[in-house]
Amino acid sequence: DSGVTQTPKHLITATGQRVTLRCSPRSGDLSVYWYQQSLDQGLQFLIQYYNGEERAKGNILERFSAQQFPDLHSELNLSSLELGDSALYFCASSYSSTGGRDEKLFFGSGTQLSVL
Amino acid sequence: QKEVEQDPGPLSVPEGAIVSLNCTYSNSAFQYFMWYRQYSRKGPELLMYTYSSGNKEDGRFTAQVDKSSKYISLFIRDSQPSDSATYLCAMSANDYKLSFGAGTTVTVRA
């Protein structure tokens, strides 16, 4: 168990809808990272928050947004969903803002999103 | 062309064999190189970390980085059925955003 909690584990919705994915980082970690994993694109970095502030942005669509709350949990909001948004969405956490490079990232078990 | 290329396999080997995995990359700014292991329905887990060129060994695992060729490798000696997983290479430059390979699925047959 990595200590990173993601809910829900599975989400099935229709095109055009909006969903919210939730992530609780490991106790004491200040950074949260969101990744999207699909069969054709692999694992793609979406966005990072550090202590409530957006720190880095990757290949995140304008229809997607995220935030990190004062208790450090994070939410990823996906709107106007399309079939191509079906993927596994991972959250990872680290203590520092340079996790992945200077520090190990701990990944949750992911949320499987299916858009029908 | 993707920034990080990794053969998705699948790769099937008998127990006890050496597993050889590799990735190539195009971004010469990459300095930090990692291998993650991902079991089915789980998140990736860091296996090996290497800074710049050279070799690093940890038990049955050896990671190699050749920056001149933009090529990294992971070797698993004496492979076990518990090593069956998807292995993803990952790398970053100073901006610490990780770029992942597509992952290679490995099955070790008992």
PDB file of C-alpha atoms in Angstrom:
ATOM      1  CA  ASP A   1       0.000   0.000   0.000  1.00  0.00           C
ATOM      2  CA  SER A   2       1.538   3.312  -1.150  1.00  0.00           C
ATOM      3  CA  GLY A   3      -0.471   5.426   1.286  1.00  0.00           C
ATOM      4  CA  VAL A   4      -2.036   7.422  -1.551  1.00  0.00           C
ATOM      5  CA  THR A   5      -5.813   7.013  -1.708  1.00  0.00           C
ATOM      6  CA  GLN A   6      -7.858   7.568  -4.829  1.00  0.00           C
ATOM      7  CA  THR A   7     -11.637   7.484  -5.124  1.00  0.00           C
ATOM      8  CA  PRO A   8     -13.627   6.217  -6.819  1.00  0.00           C
ATOM      9  CA  LYS A   9     -11.840   3.149  -8.198  1.00  0.00           C
ATOM     10  CA  HIS A  10     -14.165   2.947 -11.176  1.00  0.00           C
ATOM     11  CA  LEU A  11     -16.333   5.546 -12.874  1.00  0.00           C
ATOM     12  CA  ILE A  12     -18.660   5.002 -15.800  1.00  0.00           C
ATOM     13  CA  THR A  13     -20.301   8.004 -17.385  1.00  0.00           C
ATOM     14  CA  ALA A  14     -21.603   9.337 -20.678  1.00  0.00           C
ATOM     15  CA  THR A  15     -20.145  11.749 -23.205  1.00  0.00           C
ATOM     16  CA  GLY A  16     -20.667  15.389 -22.332  1.00  0.00           C
ATOM     17  CA  GLN A  17     -20.800  14.746 -18.608  1.00  0.00           C
ATOM     18  CA  ARG A  18     -18.543  16.085 -15.840  1.00  0.00           C
ATOM     19  CA  VAL A  19     -16.802  13.997 -13.187  1.00  0.00           C
ATOM     20  CA  THR A  20     -14.559  14.629 -10.196  1.00  0.00           C
ATOM     21  CA  LEU A  21     -11.725  12.366  -9.162  1.00  0.00           C
ATOM     22  CA  ARG A  22     -10.363  12.612  -5.646  1.00  0.00           C
ATOM     23  CA  CYS A  23      -6.899  11.978  -4.251  1.00  0.00           C
ATOM     24  CA  SER A  24      -5.567  11.959  -0.694  1.00  0.00           C
ATOM     25  CA  PRO A  25      -1.756  12.077  -0.605  1.00  0.00           C
ATOM     26  CA  ARG A  26       0.435  10.180   1.828  1.00  0.00           C
ATOM     27  CA  SER A  27       0.491  11.674   5.287  1.00  0.00           C
ATOM     28  CA  GLY A  28       3.010  14.543   5.320  1.00  0.00           C
ATOM     29  CA  ASP A  29       3.353  14.839   1.534  1.00  0.00           C
ATOM     30  CA  LEU A  30       2.808  18.326   0.149  1.00  0.00           C
ATOM     31  CA  SER A  31       2.903  17.637  -3.601  1.00  0.00           C
ATOM     32  CA  VAL A  32       0.208  15.950  -5.630  1.00  0.00           C
ATOM     33  CA  TYR A  33       0.650  14.925  -9.253  1.00  0.00           C
ATOM     34  CA  TRP A  34      -2.009  13.758 -11.692  1.00  0.00           C
ATOM     35  CA  TYR A  35      -1.256  11.364 -14.532  1.00  0.00           C
ATOM     36  CA  GLN A  36      -3.393   9.866 -17.280  1.00  0.00           C
ATOM     37  CA  GLN A  37      -2.620   6.365 -18.535  1.00  0.00           C
ATOM     38  CA  SER A  38      -4.125   5.146 -21.787  1.00  0.00           C
ATOM     39  CA  LEU A  39      -3.190   2.266 -24.065  1.00  0.00           C
ATOM     40  CA  ASP A  40      -2.116   4.486 -26.947  1.00  0.00           C
ATOM     41  CA  GLN A  41      -0.469   7.361 -25.036  1.00  0.00           C
ATOM     42  CA  GLY A  42       1.044   5.600 -22.047  1.00  0.00           C
ATOM     43  CA  LEU A  43       1.457   7.504 -18.791  1.00  0.00           C
ATOM     44  CA  GLN A  44       1.123  11.241 -19.360  1.00  0.00           C
ATOM     45  CA  PHE A  45       1.776  13.948 -16.781  1.00  0.00           C
ATOM     46  CA  LEU A  46      -1.202  16.274 -16.393  1.00  0.00           C
ATOM     47  CA  ILE A  47      -0.584  18.678 -13.538  1.00  0.00           C
ATOM     48  CA  GLN A  48       1.173  19.140 -10.181  1.00  0.00           C
ATOM     49  CA  TYR A  49       0.161  21.003  -7.055  1.00  0.00           C
ATOM     50  CA  TYR A  50       2.461  21.844  -4.189  1.00  0.00           C
ATOM     51  CA  ASN A  51       1.018  22.985  -0.879  1.00  0.00           C
ATOM     52  CA  GLY A  52      -2.121  24.315  -2.519  1.00  0.00           C
ATOM     53  CA  GLU A  53      -0.484  26.064  -5.460  1.00  0.00           C
ATOM     54  CA  GLU A  54      -0.225  24.907  -9.054  1.00  0.00           C
ATOM     55  CA  ARG A  55       3.416  24.029  -9.636  1.00  0.00           C
ATOM     56  CA  ALA A  56       3.711  22.474 -13.079  1.00  0.00           C
ATOM     57  CA  LYS A  57       1.485  21.739 -16.027  1.00  0.00           C
ATOM     58  CA  GLY A  58       1.802  18.997 -18.575  1.00  0.00           C
ATOM     59  CA  ASN A  59      -0.487  17.799 -21.315  1.00  0.00           C
ATOM     60  CA  ILE A  60      -3.699  18.783 -19.590  1.00  0.00           C
ATOM     61  CA  LEU A  61      -6.702  19.672 -21.728  1.00  0.00           C
ATOM     62  CA  GLU A  62      -8.595  22.919 -21.112  1.00  0.00           C
ATOM     63  CA  ARG A  63     -11.677  20.808 -20.257  1.00  0.00           C
ATOM     64  CA  PHE A  64      -9.727  19.422 -17.299  1.00  0.00           C
ATOM     65  CA  SER A  65      -8.929  21.309 -14.123  1.00  0.00           C
ATOM     66  CA  ALA A  66      -7.550  20.467 -10.713  1.00  0.00           C
ATOM     67  CA  GLN A  67      -7.108  21.974  -7.303  1.00  0.00           C
ATOM     68  CA  GLN A  68      -5.478  21.153  -4.011  1.00  0.00           C
ATOM     69  CA  PHE A  69      -7.307  21.995  -0.834  1.00  0.00           C
ATOM     70  CA  PRO A  70      -5.944  23.237   2.529  1.00  0.00           C
ATOM     71  CA  ASP A  71      -6.001  19.680   3.898  1.00  0.00           C
ATOM     72  CA  LEU A  72      -3.791  18.783   0.871  1.00  0.00           C
ATOM     73  CA  HIS A  73      -6.242  16.448  -0.813  1.00  0.00           C
ATOM     74  CA  SER A  74      -6.688  17.122  -4.506  1.00  0.00           C
ATOM     75  CA  GLU A  75      -9.479  16.856  -7.016  1.00  0.00           C
ATOM     76  CA  LEU A  76      -9.264  16.478 -10.767  1.00  0.00           C
ATOM     77  CA  ASN A  77     -12.323  17.743 -12.615  1.00  0.00           C
ATOM     78  CA  LEU A  78     -13.023  16.461 -16.108  1.00  0.00           C
ATOM     79  CA  SER A  79     -15.811  18.137 -18.080  1.00  0.00           C
ATOM     80  CA  SER A  80     -17.488  17.789 -21.485  1.00  0.00           C
ATOM     81  CA  LEU A  81     -16.213  14.237 -21.494  1.00  0.00           C
ATOM     82  CA  GLU A  82     -15.372  12.533 -24.773  1.00  0.00           C
ATOM     83  CA  LEU A  83     -14.861   8.865 -25.591  1.00  0.00           C
ATOM     84  CA  GLY A  84     -11.118   9.492 -25.831  1.00  0.00           C
ATOM     85  CA  ASP A  85     -10.991  10.566 -22.188  1.00  0.00           C
ATOM     86  CA  SER A  86     -11.502   6.960 -21.134  1.00  0.00           C
ATOM     87  CA  ALA A  87      -8.321   6.053 -19.280  1.00  0.00           C
ATOM     88  CA  LEU A  88      -6.783   5.229 -15.948  1.00  0.00           C
ATOM     89  CA  TYR A  89      -6.111   8.369 -13.926  1.00  0.00           C
ATOM     90  CA  PHE A  90      -3.372   8.187 -11.318  1.00  0.00           C
ATOM     91  CA  CYS A  91      -2.531  10.475  -8.503  1.00  0.00           C
ATOM     92  CA  ALA A  92       0.959  10.477  -6.995  1.00  0.00           C
ATOM     93  CA  SER A  93       2.443  12.346  -4.072  1.00  0.00           C
ATOM     94  CA  SER A  94       5.803  13.408  -2.676  1.00  0.00           C
ATOM     95  CA  TYR A  95       7.002  15.600   0.172  1.00  0.00           C
ATOM     96  CA  SER A  96       9.006  18.036  -1.932  1.00  0.00           C
ATOM     97  CA  SER A  97       8.043  20.018  -5.003  1.00  0.00           C
ATOM     98  CA  THR A  98      10.627  18.176  -7.080  1.00  0.00           C
ATOM     99  CA  GLY A  99       9.320  14.701  -6.613  1.00  0.00           C
ATOM    100  CA  GLY A 100      10.105  12.291  -9.407  1.00  0.00           C
ATOM    101  CA  ARG A 101      13.497  13.872  -9.900  1.00  0.00           C
ATOM    102  CA  ASP A 102      14.838  14.314  -6.372  1.00  0.00           C
ATOM    103  CA  GLU A 103      12.449  12.167  -4.450  1.00  0.00           C
ATOM    104  CA  LYS A 104      10.424   9.010  -4.928  1.00  0.00           C
ATOM    105  CA  LEU A 105       6.867   9.409  -6.164  1.00  0.00           C
ATOM    106  CA  PHE A 106       4.197   7.291  -4.518  1.00  0.00           C
ATOM    107  CA  PHE A 107       1.294   6.394  -6.798  1.00  0.00           C
ATOM    108  CA  GLY A 108      -2.267   5.541  -5.860  1.00  0.00           C
ATOM    109  CA  SER A 109      -4.107   2.619  -7.456  1.00  0.00           C
ATOM    110  CA  GLY A 110      -5.893   4.858  -9.918  1.00  0.00           C
ATOM    111  CA  THR A 111      -9.415   5.655 -11.042  1.00  0.00           C
ATOM    112  CA  GLN A 112     -10.585   3.811 -14.135  1.00  0.00           C
ATOM    113  CA  LEU A 113     -12.786   6.188 -16.132  1.00  0.00           C
ATOM    114  CA  SER A 114     -15.009   4.785 -18.848  1.00  0.00           C
ATOM    115  CA  VAL A 115     -16.864   7.246 -21.057  1.00  0.00           C
ATOM    116  CA  LEU A 116     -19.659   5.608 -23.031  1.00  0.00           C
TER     117      LEU A 116
ATOM    118  CA  GLN B   1       8.097  10.772 -32.701  1.00  0.00           C
ATOM    119  CA  LYS B   2       7.583  10.227 -28.978  1.00  0.00           C
ATOM    120  CA  GLU B   3      10.082  11.703 -26.571  1.00  0.00           C
ATOM    121  CA  VAL B   4      10.626   8.301 -24.945  1.00  0.00           C
ATOM    122  CA  GLU B   5      10.362   5.079 -26.922  1.00  0.00           C
ATOM    123  CA  GLN B   6       9.874   1.711 -25.278  1.00  0.00           C
ATOM    124  CA  ASP B   7       8.997  -1.592 -26.909  1.00  0.00           C
ATOM    125  CA  PRO B   8       5.675  -2.679 -25.359  1.00  0.00           C
ATOM    126  CA  GLY B   9       6.496  -6.362 -25.805  1.00  0.00           C
ATOM    127  CA  PRO B  10       5.023  -8.544 -24.468  1.00  0.00           C
ATOM    128  CA  LEU B  11       8.066 -10.412 -23.249  1.00  0.00           C
ATOM    129  CA  SER B  12       7.787 -13.962 -21.930  1.00  0.00           C
ATOM    130  CA  VAL B  13      10.734 -15.708 -20.304  1.00  0.00           C
ATOM    131  CA  PRO B  14      11.249 -18.884 -18.242  1.00  0.00           C
ATOM    132  CA  GLU B  15      11.963 -18.598 -14.542  1.00  0.00           C
ATOM    133  CA  GLY B  16      15.632 -17.964 -13.862  1.00  0.00           C
ATOM    134  CA  ALA B  17      16.281 -16.193 -17.184  1.00  0.00           C
ATOM    135  CA  ILE B  18      17.731 -12.722 -17.538  1.00  0.00           C
ATOM    136  CA  VAL B  19      15.188 -10.106 -18.547  1.00  0.00           C
ATOM    137  CA  SER B  20      16.514  -7.245 -20.643  1.00  0.00           C
ATOM    138  CA  LEU B  21      14.466  -4.080 -21.074  1.00  0.00           C
ATOM    139  CA  ASN B  22      15.395  -0.839 -22.763  1.00  0.00           C
ATOM    140  CA  CYS B  23      14.265   2.615 -23.744  1.00  0.00           C
ATOM    141  CA  THR B  24      15.553   5.229 -26.117  1.00  0.00           C
ATOM    142  CA  TYR B  25      14.938   8.932 -25.844  1.00  0.00           C
ATOM    143  CA  SER B  26      15.345  12.059 -27.921  1.00  0.00           C
ATOM    144  CA  ASN B  27      15.618  14.852 -25.340  1.00  0.00           C
ATOM    145  CA  SER B  28      19.300  15.431 -24.577  1.00  0.00           C
ATOM    146  CA  ALA B  29      18.317  17.476 -21.500  1.00  0.00           C
ATOM    147  CA  PHE B  30      17.210  14.343 -19.631  1.00  0.00           C
ATOM    148  CA  GLN B  31      19.515  13.693 -16.698  1.00  0.00           C
ATOM    149  CA  TYR B  32      17.442  11.655 -14.279  1.00  0.00           C
ATOM    150  CA  PHE B  33      16.448   8.140 -15.247  1.00  0.00           C
ATOM    151  CA  MET B  34      14.102   5.788 -13.501  1.00  0.00           C
ATOM    152  CA  TRP B  35      12.445   2.419 -13.864  1.00  0.00           C
ATOM    153  CA  TYR B  36       8.998   1.817 -12.446  1.00  0.00           C
ATOM    154  CA  ARG B  37       7.230  -1.499 -12.007  1.00  0.00           C
ATOM    155  CA  GLN B  38       3.460  -1.683 -12.366  1.00  0.00           C
ATOM    156  CA  TYR B  39       1.429  -4.704 -11.361  1.00  0.00           C
ATOM    157  CA  SER B  40      -2.009  -5.230 -12.855  1.00  0.00           C
ATOM    158  CA  ARG B  41      -4.613  -2.829 -11.447  1.00  0.00           C
ATOM    159  CA  LYS B  42      -1.980  -1.034  -9.353  1.00  0.00           C
ATOM    160  CA  GLY B  43      -0.100   2.229  -9.588  1.00  0.00           C
ATOM    161  CA  PRO B  44       3.553   2.335 -10.719  1.00  0.00           C
ATOM    162  CA  GLU B  45       6.208   1.771  -8.063  1.00  0.00           C
ATOM    163  CA  LEU B  46       9.768   3.093  -8.287  1.00  0.00           C
ATOM    164  CA  LEU B  47      12.282   0.300  -8.837  1.00  0.00           C
ATOM    165  CA  MET B  48      15.547   1.976  -9.807  1.00  0.00           C
ATOM    166  CA  TYR B  49      16.850   5.536 -10.017  1.00  0.00           C
ATOM    167  CA  THR B  50      19.995   6.689 -11.821  1.00  0.00           C
ATOM    168  CA  TYR B  51      21.432  10.148 -12.253  1.00  0.00           C
ATOM    169  CA  SER B  52      23.351  10.802 -15.485  1.00  0.00           C
ATOM    170  CA  SER B  53      25.344   8.003 -17.123  1.00  0.00           C
ATOM    171  CA  GLY B  54      26.587   4.794 -15.598  1.00  0.00           C
ATOM    172  CA  ASN B  55      25.388   1.610 -13.966  1.00  0.00           C
ATOM    173  CA  LYS B  56      23.520   0.990 -10.770  1.00  0.00           C
ATOM    174  CA  GLU B  57      22.899  -2.364  -9.158  1.00  0.00           C
ATOM    175  CA  ASP B  58      20.312  -3.291  -6.541  1.00  0.00           C
ATOM    176  CA  GLY B  59      20.014  -6.981  -5.793  1.00  0.00           C
ATOM    177  CA  ARG B  60      18.869  -8.764  -8.937  1.00  0.00           C
ATOM    178  CA  PHE B  61      18.289  -5.485 -10.782  1.00  0.00           C
ATOM    179  CA  THR B  62      20.844  -3.500 -12.793  1.00  0.00           C
ATOM    180  CA  ALA B  63      20.095  -0.188 -14.489  1.00  0.00           C
ATOM    181  CA  GLN B  64      22.366   1.218 -17.176  1.00  0.00           C
ATOM    182  CA  VAL B  65      22.357   4.661 -18.741  1.00  0.00           C
ATOM    183  CA  ASP B  66      24.245   5.593 -21.894  1.00  0.00           C
ATOM    184  CA  LYS B  67      23.626   9.289 -22.474  1.00  0.00           C
ATOM    185  CA  SER B  68      25.826   9.402 -25.564  1.00  0.00           C
ATOM    186  CA  SER B  69      23.491   6.930 -27.257  1.00  0.00           C
ATOM    187  CA  LYS B  70      20.348   8.185 -25.475  1.00  0.00           C
ATOM    188  CA  TYR B  71      19.669   4.637 -24.357  1.00  0.00           C
ATOM    189  CA  ILE B  72      18.795   3.146 -20.975  1.00  0.00           C
ATOM    190  CA  SER B  73      18.455  -0.475 -19.915  1.00  0.00           C
ATOM    191  CA  LEU B  74      17.164  -2.549 -17.043  1.00  0.00           C
ATOM    192  CA  PHE B  75      18.347  -6.096 -16.444  1.00  0.00           C
ATOM    193  CA  ILE B  76      16.628  -8.526 -14.113  1.00  0.00           C
ATOM    194  CA  ARG B  77      18.751 -11.536 -13.157  1.00  0.00           C
ATOM    195  CA  ASP B  78      17.365 -14.846 -11.940  1.00  0.00           C
ATOM    196  CA  SER B  79      13.851 -13.737 -12.848  1.00  0.00           C
ATOM    197  CA  GLN B  80      10.963 -14.969 -10.710  1.00  0.00           C
ATOM    198  CA  PRO B  81       7.239 -15.309 -11.466  1.00  0.00           C
ATOM    199  CA  SER B  82       6.712 -12.429  -9.015  1.00  0.00           C
ATOM    200  CA  ASP B  83       8.646 -10.213 -11.456  1.00  0.00           C
ATOM    201  CA  SER B  84       5.745 -10.529 -13.926  1.00  0.00           C
ATOM    202  CA  ALA B  85       4.576  -6.953 -14.371  1.00  0.00           C
ATOM    203  CA  THR B  86       4.755  -3.986 -16.702  1.00  0.00           C
ATOM    204  CA  TYR B  87       8.030  -2.086 -16.514  1.00  0.00           C
ATOM    205  CA  LEU B  88       8.043   1.597 -17.409  1.00  0.00           C
ATOM    206  CA  CYS B  89      11.081   3.721 -17.975  1.00  0.00           C
ATOM    207  CA  ALA B  90      10.835   7.348 -16.930  1.00  0.00           C
ATOM    208  CA  MET B  91      13.131  10.309 -17.206  1.00  0.00           C
ATOM    209  CA  SER B  92      13.284  14.003 -16.479  1.00  0.00           C
ATOM    210  CA  ALA B  93      15.371  17.074 -17.067  1.00  0.00           C
ATOM    211  CA  ASN B  94      15.837  19.847 -14.527  1.00  0.00           C
ATOM    212  CA  ASP B  95      12.168  20.718 -14.755  1.00  0.00           C
ATOM    213  CA  TYR B  96      11.445  17.443 -12.915  1.00  0.00           C
ATOM    214  CA  LYS B  97       8.398  16.602 -15.052  1.00  0.00           C
ATOM    215  CA  LEU B  98       8.555  12.892 -15.684  1.00  0.00           C
ATOM    216  CA  SER B  99       8.265  11.536 -19.216  1.00  0.00           C
ATOM    217  CA  PHE B 100       7.340   7.869 -19.291  1.00  0.00           C
ATOM    218  CA  GLY B 101       7.814   5.155 -21.851  1.00  0.00           C
ATOM    219  CA  ALA B 102       4.814   3.094 -22.932  1.00  0.00           C
ATOM    220  CA  GLY B 103       5.840   0.201 -20.690  1.00  0.00           C
ATOM    221  CA  THR B 104       6.960  -3.367 -21.461  1.00  0.00           C
ATOM    222  CA  THR B 105       4.793  -6.224 -20.200  1.00  0.00           C
ATOM    223  CA  VAL B 106       6.904  -9.076 -18.833  1.00  0.00           C
ATOM    224  CA  THR B 107       5.715 -12.571 -17.953  1.00  0.00           C
ATOM    225  CA  VAL B 108       8.040 -14.955 -16.130  1.00  0.00           C
ATOM    226  CA  ARG B 109       6.882 -18.543 -16.606  1.00  0.00           C
ATOM    227  CA  ALA B 110       7.308 -20.960 -13.687  1.00  0.00           C
TER     228      ALA B 110
END
